[in-house]
Tab-separated table of C-alpha atoms in Angstrom:
chain	number	residue	atom	x	y	z
A	148	UNK	CA	129.027	93.569	82.598
A	149	UNK	CA	127.210	94.631	80.132
A	150	UNK	CA	127.014	91.297	76.873
A	151	UNK	CA	127.730	88.758	79.959
A	152	UNK	CA	126.445	85.377	79.095
A	153	UNK	CA	123.927	82.891	80.743
A	154	UNK	CA	125.586	79.808	78.694
A	155	UNK	CA	129.085	81.201	79.983
A	156	UNK	CA	127.821	81.538	83.355
A	157	UNK	CA	126.015	77.293	83.121
A	158	UNK	CA	129.578	76.117	81.320
A	159	UNK	CA	131.267	78.374	84.802
A	160	UNK	CA	128.818	76.220	87.252
A	161	UNK	CA	129.316	72.393	85.398
A	162	UNK	CA	133.301	72.368	85.000
A	163	UNK	CA	133.415	73.676	88.378
A	164	UNK	CA	130.515	71.077	89.583
A	165	UNK	CA	131.992	67.987	87.246
A	166	UNK	CA	135.933	68.915	88.062
A	167	UNK	CA	136.187	68.425	84.061
A	168	UNK	CA	135.822	70.108	80.684
A	169	UNK	CA	134.952	67.162	78.896
A	170	UNK	CA	132.427	65.889	82.097
A	171	UNK	CA	130.685	69.788	81.775
A	172	UNK	CA	131.170	69.334	77.561
A	173	UNK	CA	129.589	66.042	77.445
A	174	UNK	CA	126.743	67.070	79.895
A	175	UNK	CA	125.733	70.075	78.849
A	176	UNK	CA	125.625	68.275	74.918
A	177	UNK	CA	128.586	70.166	74.003
A	178	UNK	CA	132.092	69.226	72.803
A	179	UNK	CA	135.126	70.644	75.277
A	180	UNK	CA	136.647	72.813	72.299
A	181	UNK	CA	133.102	74.693	72.715
A	182	UNK	CA	132.564	74.848	76.895
A	183	UNK	CA	137.246	75.975	76.933
A	184	UNK	CA	136.008	79.003	74.576
A	185	UNK	CA	133.117	79.633	76.889
A	186	UNK	CA	135.028	79.946	80.036
A	187	UNK	CA	138.039	82.036	78.007
A	188	UNK	CA	135.965	84.193	76.928
A	189	UNK	CA	134.175	84.846	80.501
A	190	UNK	CA	137.768	84.186	81.807
A	191	UNK	CA	138.147	87.695	78.675
A	192	UNK	CA	134.925	89.889	80.409
A	193	UNK	CA	135.633	89.804	84.187
A	194	UNK	CA	139.047	90.579	83.916
A	195	UNK	CA	140.038	87.232	85.490
A	196	UNK	CA	141.671	83.386	85.744
A	197	UNK	CA	138.343	81.679	87.183
A	198	UNK	CA	139.521	78.131	86.482
A	199	UNK	CA	143.241	76.395	87.559
A	200	UNK	CA	144.212	72.284	87.045
A	201	UNK	CA	144.973	70.891	90.660
A	202	UNK	CA	146.344	68.006	88.978
A	203	UNK	CA	143.543	66.480	87.412
A	204	UNK	CA	140.642	68.216	88.004
A	205	UNK	CA	139.058	72.012	87.263
A	206	UNK	CA	139.190	74.026	90.196
A	207	UNK	CA	138.361	77.333	90.564
A	208	UNK	CA	139.883	80.528	91.829
A	209	UNK	CA	139.540	82.831	94.471
A	210	UNK	CA	137.266	85.171	91.653
A	211	UNK	CA	136.313	81.922	90.523
A	212	UNK	CA	134.806	80.548	94.236
A	213	UNK	CA	133.447	84.168	94.201
A	214	UNK	CA	132.093	83.898	90.915
A	215	UNK	CA	130.345	80.533	91.688
A	216	UNK	CA	128.547	81.943	94.587
A	217	UNK	CA	127.070	84.891	92.305
A	218	UNK	CA	126.117	82.801	89.345
A	219	UNK	CA	124.048	80.505	91.523
A	220	UNK	CA	121.884	83.216	92.346
A	221	UNK	CA	121.612	84.808	88.673
A	222	UNK	CA	120.785	80.523	87.568
A	223	UNK	CA	117.554	80.875	90.973
A	224	UNK	CA	116.672	83.676	89.365
A	225	UNK	CA	116.650	82.685	85.720
A	226	UNK	CA	114.716	79.366	87.222
A	227	UNK	CA	112.347	81.760	88.537
A	228	UNK	CA	111.789	84.161	86.337
A	229	UNK	CA	111.076	80.726	83.759
A	230	UNK	CA	108.400	78.507	85.799
A	231	UNK	CA	106.927	82.911	86.464
A	232	UNK	CA	106.501	83.089	82.155
A	233	UNK	CA	105.185	79.571	82.199
A	234	UNK	CA	102.335	80.305	84.138
A	235	UNK	CA	101.205	83.818	81.825
A	236	UNK	CA	102.166	81.561	78.634
A	237	UNK	CA	100.193	78.255	79.834
A	238	UNK	CA	96.788	80.520	80.481
A	239	UNK	CA	97.728	81.556	84.854
A	240	UNK	CA	95.864	84.569	85.690
A	241	UNK	CA	99.321	86.078	87.812
A	242	UNK	CA	99.386	87.634	91.449
A	243	UNK	CA	98.114	91.048	92.603
A	244	UNK	CA	98.489	92.879	95.681
A	245	UNK	CA	95.293	93.958	98.244
A	246	UNK	CA	95.618	96.681	101.128
A	247	UNK	CA	92.625	97.193	102.756
A	248	UNK	CA	91.822	97.645	106.449
A	249	UNK	CA	90.928	95.152	109.304
A	250	UNK	CA	87.843	95.454	109.113
A	251	UNK	CA	86.893	95.583	104.836
A	252	UNK	CA	89.134	92.364	105.338
A	253	UNK	CA	86.723	90.856	108.149
A	254	UNK	CA	83.384	91.971	107.208
A	255	UNK	CA	83.121	92.946	103.200
A	256	UNK	CA	85.829	90.950	101.349
A	257	UNK	CA	85.434	87.454	101.949
A	258	UNK	CA	82.877	86.768	99.633
A	259	UNK	CA	84.575	89.092	96.806
A	260	UNK	CA	87.884	86.135	97.107
A	261	UNK	CA	85.770	83.496	97.360
A	262	UNK	CA	84.180	84.354	94.032
A	263	UNK	CA	87.721	84.988	92.965
A	264	UNK	CA	89.405	81.492	94.041
A	265	UNK	CA	86.168	79.935	92.510
A	266	UNK	CA	85.784	81.516	89.727
A	267	UNK	CA	89.329	82.092	88.723
A	268	UNK	CA	91.905	78.840	90.193
A	269	UNK	CA	95.331	80.660	89.552
A	270	UNK	CA	94.701	83.489	90.661
A	271	UNK	CA	97.627	84.556	93.160
A	272	UNK	CA	95.862	86.980	95.883
A	273	UNK	CA	98.146	88.854	98.212
A	274	UNK	CA	96.603	90.249	100.827
A	275	UNK	CA	98.041	93.155	103.790
A	276	UNK	CA	95.874	95.042	105.626
A	277	UNK	CA	96.979	98.760	107.274
A	278	UNK	CA	95.524	102.381	107.682
A	279	UNK	CA	94.745	104.618	104.401
A	280	UNK	CA	97.318	105.578	104.767
A	281	UNK	CA	100.579	103.644	105.287
A	282	UNK	CA	98.241	101.438	101.778
A	283	UNK	CA	98.388	105.035	99.829
A	284	UNK	CA	102.099	104.792	99.973
A	285	UNK	CA	101.937	100.388	99.981
A	286	UNK	CA	100.526	101.339	96.438
A	287	UNK	CA	102.039	104.722	96.207
A	288	UNK	CA	105.560	102.018	96.034
A	289	UNK	CA	104.148	99.273	93.708
A	290	UNK	CA	104.031	97.359	96.788
A	291	UNK	CA	100.286	96.684	96.571
A	292	UNK	CA	98.210	96.564	93.305
A	293	UNK	CA	94.887	97.914	94.955
A	294	UNK	CA	93.219	99.127	98.806
A	295	UNK	CA	89.577	99.199	99.431
A	296	UNK	CA	90.792	102.061	101.720
A	297	UNK	CA	88.614	104.680	103.780
A	298	UNK	CA	88.527	107.900	102.353
A	299	UNK	CA	89.865	110.774	101.937
A	300	UNK	CA	93.175	108.867	100.110
A	301	UNK	CA	95.052	111.272	97.289
A	302	UNK	CA	97.698	111.853	95.369
A	303	UNK	CA	99.310	112.877	91.890
A	304	UNK	CA	99.989	109.481	90.603
A	305	UNK	CA	97.067	107.914	92.509
A	306	UNK	CA	93.330	106.546	90.346
A	307	UNK	CA	91.038	107.143	93.463
A	308	UNK	CA	87.208	106.388	93.258
A	309	UNK	CA	84.523	105.724	95.125
A	310	UNK	CA	83.136	102.565	95.792
A	311	UNK	CA	80.683	102.884	98.595
A	312	UNK	CA	78.689	103.951	101.464
A	313	UNK	CA	79.228	102.466	105.019
A	314	UNK	CA	77.533	103.992	108.211
A	315	UNK	CA	78.875	103.935	111.645
A	316	UNK	CA	76.086	102.519	114.696
A	317	UNK	CA	76.135	101.389	118.256
A	318	UNK	CA	76.128	98.111	119.358
A	319	UNK	CA	75.268	97.457	123.453
A	320	UNK	CA	74.207	94.469	125.624
A	321	UNK	CA	70.639	94.222	125.039
A	322	UNK	CA	70.278	94.821	128.858
A	323	UNK	CA	71.394	98.043	129.280
A	324	UNK	CA	69.188	101.402	128.976
A	325	UNK	CA	69.525	103.285	125.896
A	326	UNK	CA	67.679	106.709	124.976
A	327	UNK	CA	65.693	107.418	122.410
A	328	UNK	CA	67.687	109.095	120.975
A	329	UNK	CA	72.302	108.482	119.893
A	330	UNK	CA	73.633	111.523	119.942
A	331	UNK	CA	76.775	112.611	122.117
A	332	UNK	CA	75.288	114.160	124.643
A	333	UNK	CA	73.276	111.430	125.182
A	334	UNK	CA	76.173	108.161	124.339
A	335	UNK	CA	79.115	110.880	126.296
A	336	UNK	CA	76.446	109.140	129.581
A	337	UNK	CA	77.277	106.106	128.817
A	338	UNK	CA	80.339	103.692	129.526
A	339	UNK	CA	81.447	103.240	125.579
A	340	UNK	CA	84.732	101.209	124.268
A	341	UNK	CA	86.402	102.628	120.323
A	342	UNK	CA	88.590	101.554	118.816
A	343	UNK	CA	91.874	102.690	119.319
A	344	UNK	CA	93.313	105.962	117.968
A	345	UNK	CA	95.185	106.361	114.960
A	346	UNK	CA	92.842	104.814	112.278
A	347	UNK	CA	90.040	106.596	110.236
A	348	UNK	CA	87.990	104.803	112.744
A	349	UNK	CA	87.873	106.084	115.193
A	350	UNK	CA	89.108	109.720	114.221
A	351	UNK	CA	85.472	109.623	112.285
A	352	UNK	CA	83.184	108.742	115.911
A	353	UNK	CA	86.307	111.871	117.292
A	354	UNK	CA	84.793	114.290	114.969
A	355	UNK	CA	80.921	113.070	115.664
A	356	UNK	CA	81.260	114.102	119.052
A	357	UNK	CA	83.536	117.115	118.621
A	358	UNK	CA	80.748	118.707	116.321
A	359	UNK	CA	78.635	118.737	119.066
A	360	UNK	CA	81.675	120.033	121.528
A	361	UNK	CA	81.357	116.478	123.149
A	362	UNK	CA	84.322	115.463	124.563
A	363	UNK	CA	83.926	111.621	125.591
A	364	UNK	CA	86.119	109.152	127.625
A	365	UNK	CA	86.074	106.148	126.102
A	366	UNK	CA	86.110	103.142	129.042
A	367	UNK	CA	88.056	100.710	126.874
A	368	UNK	CA	90.240	101.875	123.666
A	369	UNK	CA	90.969	98.202	121.749
A	370	UNK	CA	92.366	97.229	117.796
A	371	UNK	CA	90.302	94.339	117.036
A	372	UNK	CA	86.246	94.728	116.409
A	373	UNK	CA	86.012	91.439	116.797
A	374	UNK	CA	87.462	91.848	120.914
A	375	UNK	CA	85.011	95.243	120.740
A	376	UNK	CA	82.082	93.098	119.438
A	377	UNK	CA	83.395	90.286	122.142
A	378	UNK	CA	84.209	93.201	125.759
A	379	UNK	CA	80.186	94.688	124.155
A	380	UNK	CA	78.154	91.403	124.606
A	381	UNK	CA	80.501	91.383	128.519
A	382	UNK	CA	77.903	93.655	129.565
A	383	UNK	CA	81.302	96.202	129.344
A	384	UNK	CA	79.781	99.219	127.545
A	385	UNK	CA	78.472	100.079	124.182
A	386	UNK	CA	80.737	100.974	121.143
A	387	UNK	CA	80.435	103.012	117.998
A	388	UNK	CA	81.690	100.148	114.968
A	389	UNK	CA	81.787	100.666	111.290
A	390	UNK	CA	78.200	99.127	109.671
A	391	UNK	CA	79.245	96.282	107.970
A	392	UNK	CA	81.182	95.045	111.227
A	393	UNK	CA	77.608	94.389	113.090
A	394	UNK	CA	75.217	93.946	109.476
A	395	UNK	CA	72.742	91.114	110.788
A	396	UNK	CA	74.632	90.865	113.766
A	397	UNK	CA	73.874	87.940	115.503
A	398	UNK	CA	75.176	87.550	119.088
A	399	UNK	CA	72.174	88.992	120.548
A	400	UNK	CA	73.374	93.007	120.636
A	401	UNK	CA	71.224	95.847	120.714
A	402	UNK	CA	72.449	97.626	116.761
A	403	UNK	CA	71.436	101.064	116.613
A	404	UNK	CA	71.762	103.992	114.291
A	405	UNK	CA	73.528	107.151	116.419
A	406	UNK	CA	71.549	110.404	115.750
A	407	UNK	CA	73.124	112.335	113.383
A	408	UNK	CA	74.197	110.088	110.858
A	409	UNK	CA	77.595	109.862	110.507
A	410	UNK	CA	79.176	106.780	107.749
A	411	UNK	CA	82.149	106.213	105.756
A	412	UNK	CA	82.920	106.668	102.074
A	413	UNK	CA	84.855	103.073	100.518
A	414	UNK	CA	87.311	104.139	97.507
A	415	UNK	CA	89.495	101.740	94.824
A	416	UNK	CA	93.132	103.585	94.893
A	417	UNK	CA	95.420	102.845	92.075
A	418	UNK	CA	98.747	103.810	90.082
A	419	UNK	CA	97.645	105.694	86.953
A	420	UNK	CA	100.118	104.136	85.608
A	421	UNK	CA	99.534	100.488	86.232
A	422	UNK	CA	99.640	97.898	83.984
A	423	UNK	CA	96.225	95.828	83.902
A	424	UNK	CA	96.822	92.422	83.229
A	425	UNK	CA	94.387	90.457	83.212
A	426	UNK	CA	94.823	88.957	87.041
A	427	UNK	CA	94.605	92.396	87.935
A	428	UNK	CA	91.194	94.003	86.334
A	429	UNK	CA	89.602	90.872	87.305
A	430	UNK	CA	89.942	91.716	90.232
A	431	UNK	CA	89.080	95.069	89.767
A	432	UNK	CA	86.255	93.825	88.209
A	433	UNK	CA	85.366	92.016	91.446
A	434	UNK	CA	85.844	94.979	93.400
A	435	UNK	CA	84.480	97.540	91.515
A	436	UNK	CA	81.095	94.434	92.367
A	437	UNK	CA	80.958	95.370	95.966
A	438	UNK	CA	79.604	99.204	94.746
A	439	UNK	CA	76.769	98.257	93.900
A	440	UNK	CA	75.614	96.529	97.176
A	441	UNK	CA	75.910	100.455	98.931
A	442	UNK	CA	72.589	101.010	99.172
A	443	UNK	CA	70.880	98.005	100.079
A	444	UNK	CA	73.627	98.214	102.843
A	445	UNK	CA	73.753	101.981	104.064
A	446	UNK	CA	71.993	101.863	106.368
A	447	UNK	CA	72.368	99.729	110.162
A	448	UNK	CA	70.302	97.634	110.230
A	449	UNK	CA	68.661	98.370	114.151
A	450	UNK	CA	67.204	94.779	116.485
A	451	UNK	CA	66.519	94.244	119.498
């Protein structure tokens, strides 16, 4: 099977499709003896008869019917490979798979992806969302090319680059009376909404309360930052969210810093041995530019 030839499989498929060696030879631009020789060599390599004559028509044997199914899939795979290589040959950028958290996907990536599409319209980008641990595993398994995740993230095969700091903030409806300092003890006396357990966003909030010896029972836990913001706007309580999710808030909500302040670090993760084709290099360059925003956006805007 090591020397199975695509041209022999193609001749086999044409003979079956047209029911004739001569018709297959005409379509392929070959002589009939050349097609007959290809089929005999294919049968010899596979050790079984593939085509038999029934009347004047060439038809597949039982083995030939089974091979025909495989040959069709092989032809489709070869066509897809040729198409993919043609994109590279004509200067197309290829595909980049990004993994990130839902919050970063909504509030951080859109302008980066827009710029990439404007500069490189042939670049194919897919974005998957999940927790840091799931994304890191997908990178190690080469199912994702780049991760933009909350750190820490570790692995012997990984290259991890801290990118920016995102300070957490409290958002509250405008009619809620907030204390001058939003300490864990002060927030524990208010109705608080938190992100659902299991992710780094919730873990950071829980650890912030735990360091002060405060046990908080949130009035509600949700898996969507936008849902939390809507419920806060409806007056159900205040919430602790990543700063990028509330920066420039325009829905009339109050945005305040925590005391003591707390933040998370976002970073880029990829395999150390990852080949950097042009599209991947351009995507990394665009994502690394986010690091220049850290100084300008590290503190949540206070408003009322």
